[in-house]
Each structure stands twice: as C-alpha cells, then as structure tokens.
Amino acid sequence: MKEQLDLLIQYLNGIWLNRRWIWMTAWVICPLGWIAVTLMPNQYTSEARVYADTQTILKPLMQGLAINADPSQELRLMVKTLLSRRNLETIARYTDADVKTRTTEEYEDLLDTLKSDISIQSAGKENLFTISFTGKDAQYAQDVVQASLDVFVENAVGQKKMDTRRANEFISTQLAEYEARLLDSEAKLADFKRKNAGYLPGSERGFVAKSEQMKSELEETRLQLREAQSSLISARRQLDQETNLASKQSSGFKTEYDLRLEALQTRLDSLLFRFTERHPDVRETRRQIEELKTQQSSSGSNAAQLALNPVLQEMKLTVGQMENQVASLKAREESLIEKIRINDEKLEYLPKIEAELTSMMRNYEVTKGQYDELLSRRESALLSQSLDAKSDQISFRIIDPPLLPREPSGPMRPLFLTVVLILAVGVGFALAFIASQIWSVAFSPTQIYKQLQLPVFGVVSATELSGLKKIERWRMLRFSFVSVLLLVFFVCFVVINSMPSVHQLIMQGKEML
C-alpha cells in the first residue's frame, strides 16, 4: 500500500512539475470550444397537450346492435402510427417543408428529422398526450406541432370511417358471393327433389308396405294359378273322355265313303295275294284308297257329327275359358314379380338418395347460416357507419394549443461550456503526465534506485535555494494568473450564453458576417 501511495505522489509531483502543459492546453481548447458552443444555433421547442375522450353516451345504448371497437385500443394504435411515413409526409406537406427540398436525399433527411424530433408522450393521465417538436426555427416548430396535432385528430376520424367503409365493402362482397351460392344450392336442391320425388325421406315405409302388399298379391295369384291349372287339367281330361266316347258312338254309322273304302280294301287284299307292290293294279288301287280317304277327311262327316254334340261344345268352351284364366294368372304373376323386383331396386337405391339429399341439405344449411350471419353483420356495420357519421367515438379536446416559443429551449450551453473546460483540463493533465514520463525527474533516492538499479549511498542538499525559490514562485504566479484568467473567461461565456438578448446580438452578428 505504501509503495502505491509513493507511486501516486511521484506521478502527482511529475504532473505538477509539468503543469505548464495544463494551462497551455486549456488555453488552446477552451476558447475554441467555448466559441463553438456559443455559436451553436438555438433550439426552439413547441408543444401541445390534447385529451382524447373515449366515453360516449351512445356506446352503452348501441351495445349489441352496432359493431363497437375498443376506442382505447384504436387510440394506442394511432399514437404508435403517428410517426409513420405517410403521416410524416402529410406533416411535411402541411408545413410546406417539402417544397424547400430539392433532391430526394434532402427530402429523406427531412422525414428522418421529423421522425426523430417529433415526440408524442402520455402526460401522466389516461388519454392525455403531449406532442412536442424541437427545431432551429420557432415558427417552424409551432407549425410542425400544429400539423402533427391535425394529423393525429384526422387519423382518428378518417381511420375509423375508412375501416368501416372497408368492412362494409368486404361484407357486401362476401354477401353477394354467398347469395349466389345460396341461390345455386336452392336450385340444385329443388331440381334434386323434383327428379327424386318418390325417393325422398319417408318413402321407405311406402316402398316396404308396397313390396309386402305385392308379395301377398303374388302368393294369392300363384295359389289361384295352381287352382286354375288343376281345374284346366281336370277339364281337359273330361273333354278327352267325352270326345273319345262321342267318336265311338259315331263310328257305328257307315257312310258311302266307308263302303267304298271297304270294297277297295278287299280288292287290294286280293291283288296283293296274287301280285307284288309294283304291279300297276296294286298301285292304282292304293291310289284310289288314298284319294277316297282324302275325300272322306275333307267331307268331315264324323267331325260334323261331333261338332253337333252340345255337351262337347260346352266342355270345349269351359276349357277355353280356363286356359284364358290360366294365361291371365301367369301374366299377372310375371307382372307382380317384375314390379316387386323394380320396387326392391328402388328400395336399395333409397339410402343413396337420402345420403345425397342429406349432403345437399347440409351444404344448404351451412351456406344459409353464413348468409344470414353476413346479413346480420352488414346491418350492424351499416348501423355502425351511421353511428360514426352522427357521433364520434373518440372526441379530442385541445388542452394547450401549440404556442410560438419566445425563448430558445436549447442547447444547454452552460453545461456544454463546463464540459469543454473539464475536457480541456483533463487533456492538459494527460499531456503533463506524458511529459513527466518522457522527461522524468527523480524526487527520492528510492526512485533513483528503481530507475538506475544502482545503490544510493547518500543525499546532498542544495545550500543556495533563493534562486530556485524565486523561479518557483514566478512559475506559481504565472500558473495562478492564467488559471484565474481562464476561469474569468469561463464565467464571461456562461453569462453571455445565459442572457438571451446578448446571445441574440452575437448570433445576429454571425449571420451578418
């Protein structure tokens, strides 16, 4: 610890020995710095306070009827977007600052300056805001704050109307689209019901009942068919018996053809006894027999007798009626079988129709629900638009309008003057320390030993100190004088920069030069 303290004392002695560097550096840096601070352009700050009232008597009354956005959230969004590029361009246009720029770079610099120098902050109370701007010109500062205030208020009104209009346009577009889809769904549903009128839900019981009824009719028809077929077989058997009986009875009466056939047959037998089949007489006799049989058949003498039998006629009529009944029952059976097949196919097709109808109804209900919802929202949006047109959800009250600043708000020249002084003294100390290290002086035997690495056997004191003391007093007097003079200059610069009128004269002289 003692070594460190000795080292510190050694450094301080070296700096004090080279103290001329301190005042020389201070006298070079301070005047230049103080003049630069004095000639810095004035900064003027203008500000305005505005209160945003988000409470309205219509808000609770229109609850549930109109679309009520959160005014506080909209207000926070407007505060964040006040310094957007579009708003900055509007502010530059309102203040005519844009016409003073000649190039794109100057215009971009103007927007950057506005963005960095315009400030909007909460004033401590809810919805109370302070808008301020600091610039080189007092009138320009007031104009910028006024333009910012106008843009802030206009955004609150314009953005709400724009949002409402966009919402109405979007809802109207969607509503038209869903209306077209709804009409298309209704047309498809009506066409489907028309084409499948017999297959709609509820028809299944009718198909089942109809199938059961036709199956019952089929069984009854088959029973009647079997009965009719049995009766027909019995009637045909009786008809055959009666026909055979009548034929036998009619065979006891010989006609002219029978007598001639018997004679020709007797002759044929006699000829065959004597000749062969190739004999001309045999062939001729056979020809005559065949011709006579043909004539007998064509004459129908036996058939005529049979046809004149009333019992046979009645039985034939009965058989014919039975045959017609059997044919009718068979046709009815086939018709019922075909109808049952078609009905069963329709019954199998019914679930598919019901599934398609359910899908179409579901799509229709979804579309109709969306359409009704959009219709309700459009009415709410129109009501909100009407409400916005007649009343403002956010009303602004200007608490303090932007005023023309009479005195500059900056820069803080006394502080800058002090900083320059401290900086100059610090640089002087640094130079004095460097000089003490370059042109080092030994202040103790220990320092000599450390620097030269040689033993020190003794110390010889100076006997004549009057000349050295005189020189040291002169150096001390000179250092004190230049230091006090520097402080006087510092005070003068502080006084000048603290008096706006005197400083204004200096700035006017600068402009004249």
Coordinates of C-alpha atoms in Angstrom, one line a residue:
M1 CA 0.0 0.0 0.0
K2 CA 2.9 2.4 0.8
E3 CA 4.5 1.7 -2.5
Q4 CA 1.3 2.5 -4.3
L5 CA 1.0 5.7 -2.3
D6 CA 4.6 6.7 -3.1
L7 CA 4.0 6.0 -6.8
L8 CA 0.9 8.2 -6.8
I9 CA 2.8 11.0 -5.1
Q10 CA 5.6 10.5 -7.7
Y11 CA 3.0 10.9 -10.5
L12 CA 1.4 14.0 -9.0
N13 CA 4.8 15.6 -8.5
G14 CA 5.7 14.9 -12.1
I15 CA 2.4 16.4 -13.3
W16 CA 2.9 19.5 -11.1
L17 CA 6.3 19.9 -12.4
N18 CA 4.9 19.9 -15.9
R19 CA 1.8 21.9 -15.0
R20 CA 2.5 24.4 -17.9
W21 CA 1.0 21.8 -20.2
I22 CA -2.3 22.0 -18.3
W23 CA -2.8 25.8 -18.8
M24 CA -1.3 25.7 -22.3
T25 CA -3.7 23.0 -23.4
A26 CA -6.7 24.7 -21.6
W27 CA -6.0 28.0 -23.3
V28 CA -5.9 26.3 -26.7
I29 CA -9.0 24.1 -26.3
C30 CA -11.3 26.2 -24.1
P31 CA -11.5 29.3 -26.2
L32 CA -12.2 27.3 -29.4
G33 CA -14.7 25.1 -27.6
W34 CA -16.5 28.0 -25.9
I35 CA -16.7 29.9 -29.1
A36 CA -18.1 26.8 -30.9
V37 CA -20.7 26.3 -28.1
T38 CA -21.7 30.0 -28.2
L39 CA -22.2 29.9 -31.9
M40 CA -24.4 26.8 -31.8
P41 CA -27.8 27.5 -33.2
N42 CA -30.7 28.0 -30.8
Q43 CA -33.3 25.2 -30.4
Y44 CA -36.9 26.1 -30.0
T45 CA -39.5 23.7 -28.6
S46 CA -43.2 23.9 -29.1
E47 CA -45.7 21.6 -27.6
A48 CA -49.4 20.9 -27.3
R49 CA -51.5 18.9 -25.0
V50 CA -54.6 17.1 -26.2
Y51 CA -57.1 14.9 -24.4
A52 CA -58.9 12.0 -26.1
D53 CA -62.3 11.4 -24.7
T54 CA -63.4 7.8 -25.4
Q55 CA -66.6 7.9 -23.4
T56 CA -69.9 8.4 -25.3
I57 CA -73.4 8.1 -24.1
L58 CA -74.4 6.1 -27.3
K59 CA -71.9 3.4 -26.6
P60 CA -73.9 1.5 -23.9
L61 CA -77.2 2.2 -25.8
M62 CA -75.9 0.6 -29.0
Q63 CA -74.3 -2.4 -27.2
G64 CA -75.2 -5.5 -29.2
L65 CA -76.7 -3.5 -32.1
A66 CA -73.7 -2.0 -33.7
I67 CA -70.1 -3.1 -34.0
N68 CA -68.3 -1.3 -31.2
A69 CA -64.5 -1.3 -31.5
D70 CA -62.3 -0.6 -28.5
P71 CA -61.6 3.2 -28.7
S72 CA -58.6 2.9 -26.3
Q73 CA -57.0 0.3 -28.5
E74 CA -57.6 2.4 -31.5
L75 CA -56.1 5.4 -29.7
R76 CA -53.0 3.5 -28.8
L77 CA -52.6 2.4 -32.4
M78 CA -52.9 5.9 -33.6
V79 CA -50.2 7.1 -31.2
K80 CA -47.9 4.4 -32.5
T81 CA -48.6 5.2 -36.1
L82 CA -48.4 9.0 -35.9
L83 CA -44.8 8.9 -37.0
S84 CA -45.4 6.6 -39.9
R85 CA -44.0 7.6 -43.3
R86 CA -47.4 8.5 -44.7
N87 CA -48.2 10.8 -41.7
L88 CA -44.7 12.3 -41.8
E89 CA -45.2 13.2 -45.5
T90 CA -48.5 14.8 -44.6
I91 CA -46.9 16.9 -41.8
A92 CA -44.1 18.0 -44.2
R93 CA -46.8 19.0 -46.8
Y94 CA -48.8 20.9 -44.2
T95 CA -45.7 22.9 -43.1
D96 CA -44.5 23.5 -46.7
A97 CA -41.2 22.0 -45.6
D98 CA -41.3 19.6 -48.6
V99 CA -41.1 22.4 -51.1
K100 CA -37.8 23.6 -49.7
T101 CA -36.1 20.3 -50.5
R102 CA -34.5 19.9 -53.9
T103 CA -33.3 16.4 -54.1
T104 CA -34.6 13.0 -52.9
E105 CA -31.8 12.8 -50.3
E106 CA -32.9 16.2 -48.8
Y107 CA -36.5 15.0 -48.7
E108 CA -35.5 11.8 -46.9
D109 CA -33.4 13.8 -44.5
L110 CA -36.4 16.0 -43.8
L111 CA -38.5 12.9 -43.0
D112 CA -35.8 11.5 -40.7
T113 CA -35.5 14.8 -38.9
L114 CA -39.3 15.0 -38.3
K115 CA -39.4 11.4 -37.1
S116 CA -36.6 11.9 -34.6
D117 CA -37.6 15.3 -33.3
I118 CA -41.4 14.9 -33.1
S119 CA -42.3 13.4 -29.7
I120 CA -45.7 12.2 -28.5
Q121 CA -45.9 11.0 -25.0
S122 CA -48.5 10.3 -22.3
A123 CA -48.9 13.3 -20.0
G124 CA -49.4 11.1 -17.0
K125 CA -53.2 11.0 -17.1
E126 CA -55.1 8.4 -19.2
N127 CA -55.7 9.6 -22.8
L128 CA -53.8 12.8 -22.2
F129 CA -51.0 13.3 -24.6
T130 CA -48.2 15.8 -25.2
I131 CA -47.0 16.5 -28.7
S132 CA -43.7 18.4 -29.0
F133 CA -41.1 19.3 -31.6
T134 CA -37.7 20.9 -31.2
G135 CA -36.2 22.8 -34.2
K136 CA -34.0 25.7 -35.1
D137 CA -36.9 28.0 -36.1
A138 CA -39.6 28.9 -33.6
Q139 CA -42.3 29.3 -36.2
Y140 CA -41.4 26.1 -37.9
A141 CA -41.6 24.3 -34.5
Q142 CA -45.1 25.6 -33.9
D143 CA -46.2 24.7 -37.4
V144 CA -44.9 21.1 -37.0
V145 CA -46.7 20.6 -33.7
Q146 CA -49.9 22.1 -35.2
A147 CA -49.6 19.8 -38.2
S148 CA -48.9 16.8 -36.0
L149 CA -51.9 17.6 -33.9
D150 CA -54.1 17.9 -37.0
V151 CA -52.9 14.6 -38.4
F152 CA -53.5 12.9 -35.1
V153 CA -57.1 14.1 -34.9
E154 CA -57.8 13.5 -38.6
N155 CA -56.4 9.9 -38.4
A156 CA -58.8 9.2 -35.5
V157 CA -61.8 10.2 -37.6
G158 CA -60.6 9.2 -41.0
Q159 CA -59.2 5.8 -40.0
K160 CA -62.5 4.9 -38.3
K161 CA -64.5 5.8 -41.4
M162 CA -62.1 4.0 -43.6
D163 CA -62.2 0.9 -41.6
T164 CA -66.0 1.0 -41.5
R165 CA -66.2 1.5 -45.3
R166 CA -63.7 -1.3 -45.9
A167 CA -65.7 -3.6 -43.6
N168 CA -68.9 -2.7 -45.4
E169 CA -67.3 -3.3 -48.8
F170 CA -65.9 -6.7 -47.7
I171 CA -69.1 -7.8 -46.1
S172 CA -71.1 -6.7 -49.2
T173 CA -68.8 -8.7 -51.5
Q174 CA -69.0 -11.8 -49.3
L175 CA -72.8 -11.4 -49.0
A176 CA -73.2 -11.2 -52.8
E177 CA -71.0 -14.3 -53.2
Y178 CA -72.9 -16.3 -50.6
E179 CA -76.2 -15.1 -52.0
A180 CA -75.2 -16.6 -55.4
R181 CA -74.1 -19.8 -53.7
L182 CA -77.4 -19.9 -51.7
L183 CA -79.5 -19.5 -54.9
D184 CA -77.4 -22.2 -56.7
S185 CA -77.9 -24.5 -53.7
E186 CA -81.6 -23.9 -53.6
A187 CA -81.9 -24.5 -57.4
K188 CA -79.9 -27.8 -57.1
L189 CA -82.0 -28.9 -54.1
A190 CA -85.3 -28.2 -55.8
D191 CA -84.2 -30.0 -59.0
F192 CA -83.0 -32.9 -57.0
K193 CA -86.3 -33.2 -55.1
R194 CA -88.2 -32.9 -58.4
K195 CA -86.2 -35.7 -60.0
N196 CA -86.3 -38.0 -57.0
A197 CA -89.8 -37.1 -55.7
G198 CA -90.5 -40.8 -54.9
Y199 CA -87.2 -41.4 -53.1
L200 CA -87.3 -38.6 -50.5
P201 CA -87.1 -39.4 -46.8
G202 CA -90.4 -41.0 -45.6
S203 CA -90.8 -43.0 -48.8
E204 CA -89.1 -46.1 -47.4
R205 CA -92.1 -47.2 -45.4
G206 CA -94.2 -46.8 -48.6
F207 CA -91.8 -48.9 -50.5
V208 CA -91.7 -51.6 -47.8
A209 CA -95.5 -51.6 -47.5
K210 CA -95.9 -51.7 -51.3
S211 CA -93.5 -54.6 -51.5
E212 CA -95.3 -56.6 -48.8
Q213 CA -98.6 -55.9 -50.5
M214 CA -97.3 -57.1 -53.9
K215 CA -95.7 -60.2 -52.4
S216 CA -99.1 -61.0 -50.8
E217 CA -100.8 -60.5 -54.1
L218 CA -98.2 -62.7 -55.8
E219 CA -98.8 -65.5 -53.3
E220 CA -102.5 -65.2 -53.8
T221 CA -102.1 -65.1 -57.6
R222 CA -99.9 -68.2 -57.6
L223 CA -102.5 -70.0 -55.5
Q224 CA -105.2 -69.1 -57.9
L225 CA -102.9 -70.1 -60.8
R226 CA -102.4 -73.6 -59.3
E227 CA -106.1 -74.0 -58.7
A228 CA -106.8 -72.9 -62.3
Q229 CA -104.2 -75.2 -63.7
S230 CA -105.6 -78.1 -61.7
S231 CA -109.1 -77.3 -62.9
L232 CA -107.9 -77.0 -66.5
I233 CA -106.2 -80.4 -66.4
S234 CA -109.3 -82.0 -65.0
A235 CA -111.5 -80.3 -67.6
R236 CA -109.2 -81.3 -70.4
R237 CA -109.3 -84.9 -69.2
Q238 CA -113.1 -84.9 -69.2
L239 CA -113.1 -83.3 -72.6
D240 CA -110.8 -86.1 -74.0
Q241 CA -113.0 -88.7 -72.4
E242 CA -116.2 -87.2 -73.9
T243 CA -114.5 -86.8 -77.3
N244 CA -113.5 -90.5 -77.4
L245 CA -116.9 -91.6 -76.3
A246 CA -118.6 -89.5 -79.0
S247 CA -116.2 -90.8 -81.6
K248 CA -117.1 -94.4 -80.7
Q249 CA -120.7 -93.7 -80.9
S250 CA -120.4 -92.0 -84.2
S251 CA -118.3 -94.9 -85.6
G252 CA -121.4 -97.3 -85.7
F253 CA -122.8 -95.4 -88.7
K254 CA -121.2 -96.3 -92.1
T255 CA -121.1 -93.7 -94.8
E256 CA -120.7 -94.0 -98.6
Y257 CA -117.0 -93.5 -98.2
D258 CA -116.8 -96.3 -95.6
L259 CA -118.4 -98.7 -98.0
R260 CA -116.3 -97.8 -100.9
L261 CA -113.1 -98.0 -98.7
E262 CA -114.1 -101.5 -97.6
A263 CA -114.6 -102.6 -101.2
L264 CA -111.3 -101.1 -102.4
Q265 CA -109.5 -102.7 -99.4
T266 CA -111.0 -106.1 -100.2
R267 CA -109.8 -105.7 -103.8
L268 CA -106.3 -104.6 -102.7
D269 CA -106.0 -107.7 -100.5
S270 CA -107.0 -109.9 -103.4
L271 CA -104.5 -108.2 -105.7
L272 CA -101.6 -108.5 -103.1
F273 CA -102.4 -112.1 -102.8
R274 CA -101.6 -112.5 -106.5
F275 CA -99.2 -109.7 -107.3
T276 CA -96.4 -107.6 -105.7
E277 CA -96.5 -104.0 -104.7
R278 CA -95.1 -103.0 -108.1
H279 CA -98.0 -104.3 -110.0
P280 CA -99.9 -101.5 -111.7
D281 CA -103.3 -102.7 -110.4
V282 CA -102.0 -102.7 -106.8
R283 CA -100.6 -99.2 -107.2
E284 CA -103.8 -97.9 -108.8
T285 CA -105.9 -99.5 -106.0
R286 CA -103.8 -97.8 -103.3
R287 CA -104.1 -94.5 -105.1
Q288 CA -107.9 -94.8 -105.1
I289 CA -107.9 -95.7 -101.4
E290 CA -105.8 -92.7 -100.5
E291 CA -107.9 -90.4 -102.7
L292 CA -111.1 -91.7 -101.1
K293 CA -109.6 -91.2 -97.6
T294 CA -108.8 -87.6 -98.6
Q295 CA -112.3 -87.0 -99.7
Q296 CA -113.7 -88.6 -96.6
S297 CA -111.5 -86.3 -94.4
S298 CA -112.5 -83.2 -96.3
S299 CA -116.1 -84.1 -96.1
G300 CA -115.8 -84.3 -92.2
S301 CA -118.8 -86.2 -91.7
N302 CA -117.7 -87.6 -88.3
A303 CA -116.4 -84.2 -87.2
A304 CA -119.7 -82.6 -88.2
Q305 CA -121.5 -85.1 -86.0
L306 CA -119.1 -84.5 -83.2
A307 CA -119.4 -80.7 -83.7
L308 CA -123.2 -81.0 -83.4
N309 CA -122.8 -82.6 -79.9
P310 CA -123.9 -79.8 -77.4
V311 CA -122.1 -81.5 -74.4
L312 CA -118.7 -81.4 -76.2
Q313 CA -119.3 -77.8 -77.2
E314 CA -120.0 -76.7 -73.7
M315 CA -116.9 -78.6 -72.4
K316 CA -114.7 -77.0 -75.0
L317 CA -116.0 -73.6 -74.1
T318 CA -115.2 -74.3 -70.4
V319 CA -111.7 -75.5 -71.3
G320 CA -111.1 -72.3 -73.3
Q321 CA -112.2 -70.1 -70.5
M322 CA -110.0 -72.0 -68.1
E323 CA -107.0 -71.7 -70.5
N324 CA -107.6 -67.9 -70.7
Q325 CA -107.8 -67.7 -66.9
V326 CA -104.5 -69.6 -66.6
A327 CA -102.8 -67.4 -69.1
S328 CA -104.1 -64.3 -67.3
L329 CA -102.9 -65.5 -64.0
K330 CA -99.5 -66.3 -65.4
A331 CA -99.3 -62.8 -66.9
R332 CA -100.3 -61.3 -63.6
E333 CA -97.7 -63.4 -61.8
E334 CA -95.0 -62.2 -64.1
S335 CA -96.2 -58.6 -63.8
L336 CA -96.1 -58.9 -60.0
I337 CA -92.6 -60.4 -60.0
E338 CA -91.3 -57.6 -62.2
K339 CA -93.0 -55.0 -60.0
I340 CA -91.5 -56.5 -56.9
R341 CA -88.0 -56.5 -58.5
I342 CA -88.4 -52.9 -59.5
N343 CA -89.6 -51.9 -56.0
D344 CA -86.7 -53.8 -54.4
E345 CA -84.2 -52.0 -56.6
K346 CA -85.8 -48.6 -55.7
L347 CA -85.6 -49.6 -52.0
E348 CA -81.9 -50.4 -52.4
Y349 CA -81.4 -47.0 -54.2
L350 CA -83.2 -45.1 -51.5
P351 CA -80.2 -44.8 -49.0
K352 CA -78.0 -43.3 -51.7
I353 CA -80.7 -40.7 -52.5
E354 CA -81.1 -40.0 -48.8
A355 CA -77.3 -39.6 -48.4
E356 CA -77.1 -37.2 -51.4
L357 CA -80.1 -35.3 -50.0
T358 CA -78.6 -35.0 -46.6
S359 CA -75.3 -33.8 -48.1
M360 CA -77.1 -31.2 -50.2
M361 CA -79.2 -30.1 -47.2
R362 CA -76.1 -29.8 -45.0
N363 CA -74.4 -27.6 -47.6
Y364 CA -77.5 -25.6 -48.0
E365 CA -77.9 -25.1 -44.3
V366 CA -74.2 -24.1 -43.9
T367 CA -74.5 -21.6 -46.8
K368 CA -77.7 -20.2 -45.5
G369 CA -76.2 -19.9 -42.0
Q370 CA -73.2 -18.0 -43.3
Y371 CA -75.5 -15.8 -45.5
D372 CA -77.8 -15.0 -42.5
E373 CA -74.7 -14.2 -40.4
L374 CA -73.2 -11.9 -43.0
L375 CA -76.6 -10.2 -43.5
S376 CA -76.8 -9.6 -39.8
R377 CA -73.2 -8.2 -39.7
R378 CA -73.9 -6.0 -42.7
E379 CA -76.8 -4.4 -40.8
S380 CA -74.6 -4.0 -37.8
A381 CA -71.9 -2.4 -40.0
L382 CA -74.4 -0.1 -41.6
L383 CA -75.7 0.9 -38.2
S384 CA -72.1 1.5 -37.0
Q385 CA -71.4 3.6 -40.1
S386 CA -74.5 5.7 -39.4
L387 CA -73.4 6.0 -35.8
D388 CA -69.9 7.1 -36.8
A389 CA -71.3 9.7 -39.1
K390 CA -73.5 11.2 -36.4
S391 CA -71.2 10.8 -33.4
D392 CA -67.5 10.3 -32.8
Q393 CA -66.4 7.5 -30.5
I394 CA -63.2 9.5 -29.8
S395 CA -63.6 13.2 -29.3
F396 CA -60.5 15.4 -28.8
R397 CA -60.1 18.4 -26.6
I398 CA -57.1 20.7 -27.0
I399 CA -55.9 21.4 -23.5
D400 CA -52.9 23.5 -24.5
P401 CA -52.6 24.6 -28.2
P402 CA -49.1 24.9 -29.7
L403 CA -47.6 28.3 -29.0
L404 CA -44.8 30.2 -30.7
P405 CA -41.8 29.8 -28.4
R406 CA -40.3 33.2 -27.4
E407 CA -37.1 31.9 -25.9
P408 CA -34.9 29.1 -27.0
S409 CA -35.1 25.8 -25.2
G410 CA -31.6 24.8 -26.0
P411 CA -28.9 23.9 -26.4
M412 CA -27.8 23.8 -22.7
R413 CA -24.8 26.0 -23.3
P414 CA -23.6 26.4 -19.7
L415 CA -23.4 22.7 -19.4
F416 CA -21.5 22.4 -22.7
L417 CA -19.1 25.2 -21.5
T418 CA -18.4 23.3 -18.3
V419 CA -17.9 20.1 -20.3
V420 CA -15.4 21.9 -22.6
L421 CA -13.5 23.2 -19.5
I422 CA -13.3 19.8 -17.9
L423 CA -12.3 18.2 -21.1
A424 CA -9.5 20.8 -21.7
V425 CA -8.2 20.4 -18.1
G426 CA -8.3 16.6 -18.5
V427 CA -6.3 16.7 -21.7
G428 CA -3.8 19.1 -20.0
F429 CA -3.4 16.6 -17.1
A430 CA -2.8 13.8 -19.6
L431 CA -0.2 15.8 -21.5
A432 CA 1.5 16.8 -18.2
F433 CA 1.6 13.1 -17.2
I434 CA 3.1 12.1 -20.6
A435 CA 5.7 14.8 -20.3
S436 CA 6.6 13.7 -16.8
Q437 CA 7.2 10.2 -18.1
I438 CA 9.3 11.4 -21.1
W439 CA 11.4 13.9 -19.1
S440 CA 11.3 12.2 -15.8
V441 CA 12.7 13.8 -12.7
A442 CA 13.8 11.9 -9.6
F443 CA 12.2 13.0 -6.4
S444 CA 13.6 10.5 -3.9
P445 CA 16.6 8.0 -3.5
T446 CA 14.2 5.1 -3.9
Q447 CA 13.1 6.4 -7.3
I448 CA 16.8 6.7 -8.4
Y449 CA 17.4 3.2 -7.3
K450 CA 14.4 1.8 -9.2
Q451 CA 15.2 3.7 -12.3
L452 CA 19.0 3.2 -12.4
Q453 CA 19.3 -0.1 -10.4
L454 CA 22.3 1.5 -8.6
P455 CA 22.8 1.7 -4.9
V456 CA 22.4 5.2 -3.3
F457 CA 24.9 5.9 -0.6
G458 CA 23.7 9.4 0.4
V459 CA 21.8 12.6 -0.5
V460 CA 23.4 16.1 -0.9
S461 CA 21.1 19.0 -0.2
A462 CA 21.3 22.3 -2.0
T463 CA 22.8 25.1 0.1
E464 CA 21.6 28.1 -2.0
L465 CA 17.8 27.9 -2.5
S466 CA 16.9 31.6 -3.1
G467 CA 17.3 31.4 -6.8
L468 CA 15.2 28.2 -7.1
K469 CA 12.5 29.5 -4.8
K470 CA 12.2 32.7 -6.9
I471 CA 11.8 30.7 -10.1
E472 CA 9.2 28.5 -8.4
R473 CA 7.3 31.5 -7.1
W474 CA 7.3 33.0 -10.6
R475 CA 6.0 29.8 -12.1
M476 CA 3.3 29.5 -9.5
L477 CA 2.2 33.1 -10.0
R478 CA 2.1 32.6 -13.7
F479 CA 0.1 29.4 -13.4
S480 CA -2.4 31.0 -11.0
F481 CA -2.8 34.0 -13.2
V482 CA -3.6 32.1 -16.4
S483 CA -5.9 29.8 -14.4
V484 CA -7.8 32.7 -12.9
L485 CA -7.9 34.4 -16.2
L486 CA -9.3 31.2 -17.8
L487 CA -12.0 31.0 -15.1
V488 CA -12.9 34.6 -15.8
F489 CA -13.3 33.9 -19.4
F490 CA -15.4 30.8 -18.5
V491 CA -17.7 32.9 -16.3
C492 CA -18.0 35.5 -19.1
F493 CA -19.0 32.9 -21.6
V494 CA -21.5 31.4 -19.1
V495 CA -23.0 34.9 -18.5
I496 CA -23.2 35.6 -22.2
N497 CA -24.9 32.3 -23.0
S498 CA -27.3 32.8 -20.1
M499 CA -28.5 36.1 -21.4
P500 CA -30.7 35.5 -24.5
S501 CA -30.6 39.2 -25.6
V502 CA -26.8 39.4 -25.6
H503 CA -26.5 36.0 -27.2
Q504 CA -29.1 37.1 -29.8
L505 CA -26.8 40.0 -30.7
I506 CA -23.9 37.7 -31.1
M507 CA -25.9 35.4 -33.4
Q508 CA -27.1 38.3 -35.5
G509 CA -23.5 39.4 -35.9
K510 CA -22.6 35.9 -37.0
E511 CA -25.4 36.0 -39.6
M512 CA -24.2 39.4 -40.9
L513 CA -20.7 38.0 -41.3

